[in-house]
Short mmCIF file of C-alpha atoms and ligand atoms in Angstrom, two decimals:
data_model
loop_
_atom_site.label_atom_id
_atom_site.label_comp_id
_atom_site.label_asym_id
_atom_site.label_seq_id
_atom_site.Cartn_x
_atom_site.Cartn_y
_atom_site.Cartn_z
CA UNK A 10 -0.02 0.00 -0.01
CA UNK A 11 1.58 3.28 -1.07
CA UNK A 12 1.94 6.11 1.38
CA UNK A 13 0.56 8.60 -1.12
CA UNK A 14 -2.97 7.46 -0.33
CA UNK A 15 -2.71 8.01 3.40
CA UNK A 16 -1.08 11.36 2.62
CA UNK A 17 -4.02 12.34 0.40
CA UNK A 18 -6.67 11.47 2.99
CA UNK A 19 -6.30 14.61 5.13
CA UNK A 20 -6.35 16.69 1.94
CA UNK A 21 -9.59 15.07 0.76
CA UNK A 22 -11.12 15.76 4.18
CA UNK A 23 -10.84 19.51 3.46
CA UNK A 24 -13.50 19.14 0.78
CA UNK A 25 -17.23 18.68 1.41
CA UNK A 26 -17.90 14.91 1.60
CA UNK A 27 -19.70 14.57 -1.73
CA UNK A 28 -17.01 16.48 -3.66
CA UNK A 29 -14.27 14.45 -1.99
CA UNK A 30 -16.12 11.28 -2.91
CA UNK A 31 -16.53 12.33 -6.54
CA UNK A 32 -12.77 13.16 -6.70
CA UNK A 33 -11.90 9.75 -5.21
CA UNK A 34 -14.04 7.86 -7.76
CA UNK A 35 -12.47 9.87 -10.58
CA UNK A 36 -8.92 9.15 -9.36
CA UNK A 37 -9.75 5.44 -8.99
CA UNK A 38 -11.21 5.34 -12.51
CA UNK A 39 -7.95 6.84 -13.79
CA UNK A 40 -6.01 3.96 -12.32
CA UNK A 41 -4.57 6.04 -9.47
CA UNK A 42 -5.93 3.72 -6.79
CA UNK A 43 -4.02 1.91 -4.08
CA UNK A 44 -2.91 -1.65 -4.63
CA UNK A 45 -2.69 -4.35 -2.00
CA UNK A 46 0.08 -6.52 -3.47
CA UNK A 47 0.25 -8.97 -0.57
CA UNK A 48 -1.35 -12.34 -1.30
CA UNK A 49 -4.19 -13.04 1.11
CA UNK A 50 -3.50 -15.64 3.76
CA UNK A 51 -5.22 -18.91 2.76
CA UNK A 52 -7.12 -18.98 6.08
CA UNK A 53 -9.17 -16.03 4.74
CA UNK A 54 -10.30 -17.91 1.61
CA UNK A 55 -13.99 -18.89 1.73
CA UNK A 56 -16.70 -20.19 -0.50
CA UNK A 57 -20.32 -18.97 -0.25
CA UNK A 58 -23.12 -19.69 -2.77
CA UNK A 59 -20.58 -21.60 -4.81
CA UNK A 60 -18.51 -18.42 -5.26
CA UNK A 61 -14.90 -18.26 -4.24
CA UNK A 62 -13.70 -15.30 -2.16
CA UNK A 63 -9.94 -14.69 -1.51
CA UNK A 64 -10.99 -12.97 1.69
CA UNK A 65 -14.32 -12.23 3.31
CA UNK A 66 -13.99 -8.43 3.49
CA UNK A 67 -16.11 -6.62 0.91
CA UNK A 68 -16.94 -3.08 -0.13
CA UNK A 69 -20.57 -2.30 0.68
CA UNK A 70 -23.00 -0.50 -1.59
CA UNK A 71 -23.07 3.28 -1.95
CA UNK A 72 -19.36 3.89 -2.50
CA UNK A 73 -19.52 2.91 -6.20
CA UNK A 74 -23.10 3.58 -7.11
CA UNK A 75 -22.51 3.51 -10.87
CA UNK A 76 -20.14 0.52 -11.06
CA UNK A 77 -17.33 2.79 -12.21
CA UNK A 78 -14.49 1.35 -10.13
CA UNK A 79 -15.18 -2.26 -9.01
CA UNK A 80 -11.83 -3.57 -10.24
CA UNK A 81 -9.89 -0.75 -8.61
CA UNK A 82 -11.48 -1.64 -5.26
CA UNK A 83 -10.71 -5.35 -5.72
CA UNK A 84 -7.08 -4.31 -6.44
CA UNK A 85 -7.11 -2.30 -3.19
CA UNK A 86 -7.59 -5.58 -1.36
CA UNK A 87 -11.31 -6.19 -0.95
CA UNK A 88 -12.37 -9.79 -1.44
CA UNK A 89 -15.57 -8.74 -3.17
CA UNK A 90 -17.34 -5.53 -4.22
CA UNK A 91 -20.94 -4.42 -4.46
CA UNK A 92 -21.97 -1.57 -6.79
CA UNK A 93 -25.17 0.44 -6.56
CA UNK A 94 -27.80 1.12 -5.54
CA UNK A 95 -28.82 1.53 -9.15
CA UNK A 96 -32.41 2.50 -10.12
CA UNK A 97 -34.01 1.80 -13.50
CA UNK A 98 -34.10 5.49 -14.51
CA UNK A 99 -31.66 8.27 -13.73
CA UNK A 100 -32.72 10.50 -10.84
CA UNK A 101 -31.09 13.44 -9.03
CA UNK A 102 -31.63 12.36 -5.43
CA UNK A 103 -32.23 14.79 -2.57
CA UNK A 104 -31.07 18.45 -2.44
CA UNK A 105 -27.46 19.04 -1.30
CA UNK A 106 -25.89 19.01 1.23
CA UNK A 107 -26.93 15.41 1.80
CA UNK A 108 -23.78 13.66 3.01
CA UNK A 109 -22.16 14.46 6.39
CA UNK A 110 -18.95 13.35 8.06
CA UNK A 111 -19.35 12.99 11.83
CA UNK A 112 -15.66 12.86 12.82
CA UNK A 113 -16.24 12.97 16.56
CA UNK A 114 -18.32 9.77 16.27
CA UNK A 115 -16.38 8.09 13.42
CA UNK A 116 -19.69 8.05 11.63
CA UNK A 117 -21.52 9.42 8.58
CA UNK A 118 -25.07 10.47 7.83
CA UNK A 119 -26.40 10.46 4.29
CA UNK A 120 -29.71 11.27 2.71
CA UNK A 121 -28.59 10.92 -0.91
CA UNK A 122 -31.85 9.31 -2.03
CA UNK A 123 -30.56 6.98 -4.76
CA UNK A 124 -28.92 9.70 -6.92
CA UNK A 125 -27.50 8.20 -10.05
CA UNK A 126 -27.44 7.86 -13.81
CA UNK A 127 -29.75 4.80 -13.94
CA UNK A 128 -29.41 1.32 -15.35
CA UNK A 129 -28.22 2.02 -18.92
CA UNK A 130 -24.66 3.21 -18.23
CA UNK A 131 -24.37 0.79 -15.26
CA UNK A 132 -25.24 -2.23 -17.46
CA UNK A 133 -22.94 -0.92 -20.19
CA UNK A 134 -20.04 -0.85 -17.75
CA UNK A 135 -20.63 -4.23 -16.11
CA UNK A 136 -21.31 -6.00 -19.45
CA UNK A 137 -17.95 -4.81 -20.76
CA UNK A 138 -16.34 -5.86 -17.51
CA UNK A 139 -17.94 -9.32 -17.65
CA UNK A 140 -16.18 -9.94 -20.91
CA UNK A 141 -12.86 -9.73 -19.15
CA UNK A 142 -14.10 -11.57 -16.08
CA UNK A 143 -11.17 -13.95 -16.21
CA UNK A 144 -9.04 -11.12 -14.82
CA UNK A 145 -11.43 -10.58 -11.95
CA UNK A 146 -10.01 -10.83 -8.43
CA UNK A 147 -13.25 -11.39 -6.62
CA UNK A 148 -17.04 -11.61 -6.85
CA UNK A 149 -19.05 -8.61 -8.04
CA UNK A 150 -22.53 -7.87 -6.72
CA UNK A 151 -25.17 -5.53 -8.12
CA UNK A 152 -27.33 -3.66 -5.64
CA UNK A 153 -30.78 -2.84 -7.07
CA UNK A 154 -33.29 -0.20 -6.02
CA UNK A 155 -36.42 1.54 -7.13
CA UNK A 156 -37.03 4.98 -8.48
CA UNK A 157 -38.60 7.48 -6.11
CA UNK A 158 -41.75 7.93 -8.20
CA UNK A 159 -42.40 4.22 -8.88
CA UNK A 160 -45.51 3.01 -7.05
CA UNK A 161 -45.15 -0.71 -7.77
CA UNK A 162 -41.67 -1.07 -6.23
CA UNK A 163 -41.33 -4.77 -7.15
CA UNK A 164 -41.60 -3.78 -10.84
CA UNK A 165 -38.42 -1.76 -10.57
CA UNK A 166 -36.59 -4.67 -8.95
CA UNK A 167 -37.73 -6.91 -11.81
CA UNK A 168 -36.39 -4.41 -14.37
CA UNK A 169 -33.08 -4.06 -12.51
CA UNK A 170 -32.53 -7.78 -11.99
CA UNK A 171 -33.40 -8.68 -15.56
CA UNK A 172 -30.91 -6.15 -16.86
CA UNK A 173 -27.94 -7.02 -14.64
CA UNK A 174 -28.30 -10.68 -13.80
CA UNK A 175 -26.28 -12.01 -16.78
CA UNK A 176 -23.22 -9.95 -15.71
CA UNK A 177 -23.04 -10.35 -11.93
CA UNK A 178 -21.88 -12.86 -9.37
CA UNK A 179 -24.67 -11.95 -6.90
CA UNK A 180 -27.75 -9.74 -6.75
CA UNK A 181 -28.95 -7.60 -3.84
CA UNK A 182 -32.37 -6.03 -3.55
CA UNK A 183 -32.08 -2.95 -1.36
CA UNK A 184 -35.35 -2.51 0.49
CA UNK A 185 -33.87 -0.77 3.43
CA UNK A 186 -32.57 2.69 2.52
CA UNK A 187 -34.20 5.24 4.81
CA UNK A 188 -33.95 7.93 2.11
CA UNK A 189 -36.57 6.75 -0.40
CA UNK A 190 -40.09 7.32 0.93
CA UNK A 191 -41.99 4.05 1.48
CA UNK A 192 -39.07 1.80 0.52
CA UNK A 193 -38.65 0.18 3.91
CA UNK A 194 -42.32 -0.78 3.90
CA UNK A 195 -41.22 -3.45 1.43
CA UNK A 196 -39.82 -5.35 4.39
CA UNK A 197 -43.41 -6.17 5.51
CA UNK A 198 -44.34 -9.84 5.19
CA UNK A 199 -46.78 -9.84 2.25
CA UNK A 200 -45.16 -7.17 0.16
CA UNK A 201 -41.76 -8.80 0.67
CA UNK A 202 -42.98 -12.24 -0.38
CA UNK A 203 -44.51 -10.68 -3.52
CA UNK A 204 -41.34 -8.77 -4.35
CA UNK A 205 -39.17 -11.86 -3.83
CA UNK A 206 -41.43 -14.04 -5.98
CA UNK A 207 -41.26 -11.52 -8.83
CA UNK A 208 -37.51 -10.99 -8.37
CA UNK A 209 -36.87 -14.73 -8.61
CA UNK A 210 -38.91 -14.90 -11.82
CA UNK A 211 -37.03 -11.95 -13.29
CA UNK A 212 -33.78 -13.74 -12.45
CA UNK A 213 -34.98 -16.89 -14.22
CA UNK A 214 -36.05 -14.91 -17.28
CA UNK A 215 -32.59 -13.32 -17.46
CA UNK A 216 -30.58 -16.47 -16.73
CA UNK A 217 -32.72 -19.55 -17.55
CA UNK A 218 -30.06 -22.11 -16.60
CA UNK A 219 -30.58 -22.72 -12.91
CA UNK A 220 -26.94 -23.48 -12.05
CA UNK A 221 -25.84 -20.18 -13.64
CA UNK A 222 -28.28 -17.97 -11.73
CA UNK A 223 -26.65 -15.45 -9.38
CA UNK A 224 -27.76 -15.74 -5.74
CA UNK A 225 -30.45 -13.30 -4.65
CA UNK A 226 -29.78 -11.43 -1.43
CA UNK A 227 -32.09 -9.15 0.54
CA UNK A 228 -30.55 -6.15 2.31
CA UNK A 229 -32.42 -5.21 5.47
CA UNK A 230 -32.52 -2.27 7.83
CA UNK A 231 -31.17 -2.25 11.35
CA UNK A 232 -34.35 -0.64 12.63
CA UNK A 233 -36.66 -3.65 12.66
CA UNK A 234 -38.74 -4.87 15.58
CA UNK A 235 -38.40 -8.45 16.81
CA UNK A 236 -41.72 -9.30 15.06
CA UNK A 237 -40.53 -7.80 11.76
CA UNK A 238 -37.25 -9.71 11.95
CA UNK A 239 -38.98 -13.04 12.47
CA UNK A 240 -41.43 -12.29 9.64
CA UNK A 241 -38.52 -11.54 7.32
CA UNK A 242 -36.70 -14.71 8.38
CA UNK A 243 -39.86 -16.75 7.71
CA UNK A 244 -40.34 -15.24 4.24
CA UNK A 245 -36.70 -15.83 3.40
CA UNK A 246 -36.87 -19.47 4.38
CA UNK A 247 -40.21 -19.95 2.55
CA UNK A 248 -39.21 -18.29 -0.69
CA UNK A 249 -35.69 -19.65 -1.02
CA UNK A 250 -33.84 -16.35 -0.97
CA UNK A 251 -30.13 -17.09 -0.99
CA UNK A 252 -28.77 -14.57 1.50
CA UNK A 253 -29.32 -11.54 3.75
CA UNK A 254 -27.25 -8.41 4.09
CA UNK A 255 -27.46 -7.03 7.65
CA UNK A 256 -27.62 -4.05 7.64
CA UNK A 257 -28.24 -0.78 5.90
CA UNK A 258 -27.87 2.62 7.64
CA UNK A 259 -30.00 3.37 10.70
CA UNK A 260 -32.48 6.10 11.54
CA UNK A 261 -31.54 5.68 15.19
CA UNK A 262 -29.18 8.17 16.89
CA UNK A 263 -27.51 6.39 19.78
CA UNK A 264 -27.47 8.63 22.89
CA UNK A 265 -23.68 8.65 23.26
CA UNK A 266 -23.07 10.40 19.95
CA UNK A 267 -21.38 13.79 20.38
CA UNK A 268 -20.90 15.23 16.87
CA UNK A 269 -22.98 18.40 16.30
CA UNK A 270 -24.16 17.02 12.95
CA UNK A 271 -25.78 13.96 14.60
CA UNK A 272 -29.17 15.71 14.30
CA UNK A 273 -28.99 15.74 10.47
CA UNK A 274 -31.78 13.68 8.86
CA UNK A 275 -30.81 10.50 7.00
CA UNK A 276 -29.18 7.16 7.53
CA UNK A 277 -26.40 6.85 10.06
CA UNK A 278 -23.37 4.57 9.37
CA UNK A 279 -20.03 3.95 10.97
CA UNK A 280 -18.99 3.16 14.56
CA UNK A 281 -22.32 3.90 16.33
CA UNK A 282 -24.05 1.39 14.02
CA UNK A 283 -21.72 -1.51 14.88
CA UNK A 284 -23.39 -2.83 18.07
CA UNK A 285 -26.87 -2.47 16.49
CA UNK A 286 -25.91 -4.33 13.29
CA UNK A 287 -23.99 -7.02 15.24
CA UNK A 288 -27.08 -7.82 17.32
CA UNK A 289 -29.26 -8.13 14.26
CA UNK A 290 -26.71 -10.38 12.52
CA UNK A 291 -26.88 -12.70 15.55
CA UNK A 292 -30.63 -12.57 15.57
CA UNK A 293 -31.08 -13.28 11.85
CA UNK A 294 -28.57 -16.14 12.07
CA UNK A 295 -30.59 -17.66 14.94
CA UNK A 296 -33.98 -17.03 13.24
CA UNK A 297 -32.81 -18.72 9.99
CA UNK A 298 -31.10 -21.59 11.80
CA UNK A 299 -27.79 -20.65 10.17
CA UNK A 300 -29.13 -21.91 6.83
CA UNK A 301 -29.00 -18.63 4.95
CA UNK A 302 -25.59 -16.95 4.49
CA UNK A 303 -25.42 -13.46 5.99
CA UNK A 304 -23.28 -10.52 4.92
CA UNK A 305 -22.53 -8.61 8.13
CA UNK A 306 -22.30 -4.83 7.56
CA UNK A 307 -22.41 -1.79 9.78
CA UNK A 308 -19.56 0.07 11.50
CA UNK A 309 -16.89 -2.52 10.87
CA UNK A 310 -13.54 -0.72 11.34
CA UNK A 311 -11.10 -3.39 12.54
CA UNK A 312 -10.18 -7.06 12.33
CA UNK A 313 -11.83 -7.52 15.73
CA UNK A 314 -15.05 -6.03 14.42
CA UNK A 315 -15.01 -8.30 11.35
CA UNK A 316 -14.27 -11.30 13.57
CA UNK A 317 -17.19 -10.41 15.90
CA UNK A 318 -19.51 -10.21 12.87
CA UNK A 319 -18.35 -13.65 11.72
CA UNK A 320 -18.71 -15.17 15.21
CA UNK A 321 -22.23 -13.67 15.36
CA UNK A 322 -23.18 -15.46 12.14
CA UNK A 323 -21.85 -13.54 9.16
CA UNK A 324 -20.28 -15.59 6.38
CA UNK A 325 -18.96 -12.40 4.75
CA UNK A 326 -18.40 -8.86 6.02
CA UNK A 327 -18.71 -5.47 4.30
CA UNK A 328 -17.73 -1.92 5.14
CA UNK A 329 -17.81 1.61 3.76
CA UNK A 330 -17.71 4.40 6.38
CA UNK A 331 -14.47 3.29 8.07
CA UNK A 332 -12.70 3.80 4.72
CA UNK A 333 -13.57 7.48 4.86
CA UNK A 334 -11.71 7.90 8.16
CA UNK A 335 -8.91 5.38 7.79
CA UNK A 336 -8.22 5.25 4.05
CA UNK A 337 -7.41 2.18 2.00
CA UNK A 338 -4.55 1.03 4.28
CA UNK A 339 -7.34 -0.16 6.54
CA UNK A 340 -8.11 -3.10 4.19
CA UNK A 341 -4.85 -5.04 4.57
CA UNK A 342 -4.80 -4.22 8.26
CA UNK A 343 -8.26 -5.69 8.86
CA UNK A 344 -7.31 -8.81 6.91
CA UNK A 345 -4.09 -9.36 8.87
CA UNK A 346 -5.81 -8.82 12.20
CA UNK A 347 -8.56 -11.25 11.18
CA UNK A 348 -5.94 -13.86 10.26
CA UNK A 349 -4.36 -13.43 13.69
CA UNK A 350 -7.68 -13.76 15.55
CA UNK A 351 -8.78 -16.85 13.56
CA UNK A 352 -5.39 -18.49 14.26
CA UNK A 353 -5.39 -17.47 17.93
CA UNK A 354 -8.70 -19.25 18.43
CA UNK A 355 -7.69 -22.35 16.39
CA UNK A 356 -9.95 -21.80 13.35
CA UNK A 357 -8.54 -23.20 10.10
CA UNK A 358 -10.99 -21.22 7.98
CA UNK A 359 -13.47 -18.34 8.12
CA UNK A 360 -16.30 -20.79 7.51
CA UNK A 361 -15.36 -22.74 10.69
CA UNK A 362 -15.78 -19.55 12.77
CA UNK A 363 -19.21 -18.51 11.40
CA UNK A 364 -21.82 -18.41 14.16
CA UNK A 365 -19.51 -19.80 16.86
CA UNK A 366 -20.14 -16.82 19.06
CA UNK A 367 -23.69 -18.10 19.51
CA UNK A 368 -22.71 -21.43 21.05
CA UNK A 369 -22.46 -22.34 24.73
C1 FMN B 16 -22.72 7.80 1.65
C2 FMN B 16 -23.35 6.45 1.74
C3 FMN B 16 -24.17 6.01 0.71
C4 FMN B 16 -24.76 4.77 0.75
N1 FMN B 16 -25.53 4.32 -0.29
C5 FMN B 16 -26.05 3.07 -0.26
C6 FMN B 16 -26.77 2.58 -1.39
O1 FMN B 16 -26.92 3.24 -2.41
N2 FMN B 16 -27.32 1.34 -1.26
C7 FMN B 16 -27.17 0.55 -0.17
O2 FMN B 16 -27.64 -0.59 -0.13
N3 FMN B 16 -26.47 1.00 0.91
C8 FMN B 16 -25.92 2.23 0.88
N4 FMN B 16 -25.20 2.66 1.95
C9 FMN B 16 -25.15 1.81 3.14
C10 FMN B 16 -23.87 0.99 3.19
O3 FMN B 16 -23.79 0.08 2.15
C11 FMN B 16 -23.82 0.19 4.54
O4 FMN B 16 -24.90 -0.68 4.58
C12 FMN B 16 -23.86 1.12 5.71
O5 FMN B 16 -23.16 2.32 5.49
C13 FMN B 16 -23.24 0.44 6.98
O6 FMN B 16 -21.89 0.09 6.78
P1 FMN B 16 -20.66 1.07 7.23
O7 FMN B 16 -20.96 1.53 8.66
O8 FMN B 16 -19.45 0.23 7.12
O9 FMN B 16 -20.68 2.23 6.27
C14 FMN B 16 -24.61 3.92 1.92
C15 FMN B 16 -23.81 4.38 2.96
C16 FMN B 16 -23.18 5.62 2.89
C17 FMN B 16 -22.31 6.07 4.04
#
C-alpha cells in the first residue's frame, strides 16, 4: 500500500464529503488507486453460494453507485465488491448537502436518495467488464433499487434484476434505505414475499439455466422490531432467498453520539451502528437456523469487528464508512488482524468460525 494514499486522505477531508467522494471515484477510474500486493493468507479464503472469495472483507453499496471502479477496489484488497444502488431510470436524489462526516463519532449520515445515472450506463459498464471476467480478483454484486416515483416497487426490482443478472456474481435487492419514501415498507411480510417471488422470476427470465443464476440477497434495515425480523426470516426461508445483508444505515441516533451534525436527517453509518448491526446479525442467524448466508455490515472498522460479525453469524463482512476515516490502508490491516484472531482461536478457515459466538 503506497503512502501517497494516506497522505491524500487529510487533503480530501478539506472538501465537502460529496465532492471528496466524486474526486476519489475519478482518481480510482484513472487507475490512481491503491494496490494491495500482498497475497491473502489462505485462512481467509472462503466459499459462499458456490462463489470463491480470496478474503471475506467486501466493499458495501453506496461507494460505487454507478459501477465505475469495482476492479480498482478489488485491487485495493477487498475480497468482493458491491456496486449500486442503481435504479432503472436516472434521478437526481435529494437536495445538497446530503452527506455528512461525523468525525467525533467516526460516523456518517447520508440522505442521498438513490442519486444516479440509472441502469443504462451501469449495465454498459458491467457488461464490458464481464467480458474480461477472467481477470477478476473477486465476486461482483449488483445492488438494485427503485425509482422514487415508482408506485409498484417490485416492478423496478424486476427491471433491474433482468438487466444486470447476466453480468453479476450476486444480486442484492435494497429494500432498506431510509432515504426513499416508502421503501422500507417493502420489508413487510406480504409485500416482501410478492417482491421476492417476482424478483426470482425476473432472475430466471434473465438467466434460464438454474446453475448459472446469481444468488439473490435481501438487504435489510437495522431498525426492525423483533416481530418484523422473524417475519422476514420466515419469508426468506419460505421463498428460497439465498442470502441476507445485515444491515443498511440506521435512523436511530445512539445517545452517546457527540458530533454536532448527529441531528442531520438520514441514515447513520459507521462506529455507532456497529453494536446495532451485530445484534441483528446474531438474531437473523438464529432465526434462519444458520441456513442462509449473511453478509454482516455496519460500522466494521477493525479485524476484531469483522471477527465479531463472523462469530455472530456472518459468512462475509462489508464496510464503507471506516474507509472514509482510515483510508485504504485499513483493508490489509483488517485482513491481517482477522488472520491473527482466527489462528489465535484455532480456526482453520473463516467458515469454521461462522456463528460460533452463539454457542455455549
Ligand atoms: C454515503 C453512503 C451511501 C450509501 N448508499 C447506499 C446505497 O446506495 N445502497 C445501499 O444498499 N447501501 C448504501 N449505503 C449503506 C452501506 O452500504 C452500509 O450498509 C452502511 O453504510 C453500513 O456500513 P458502514 O458503517 O461500514 O458504512 C450507503 C452508505 C453511505 C455512508
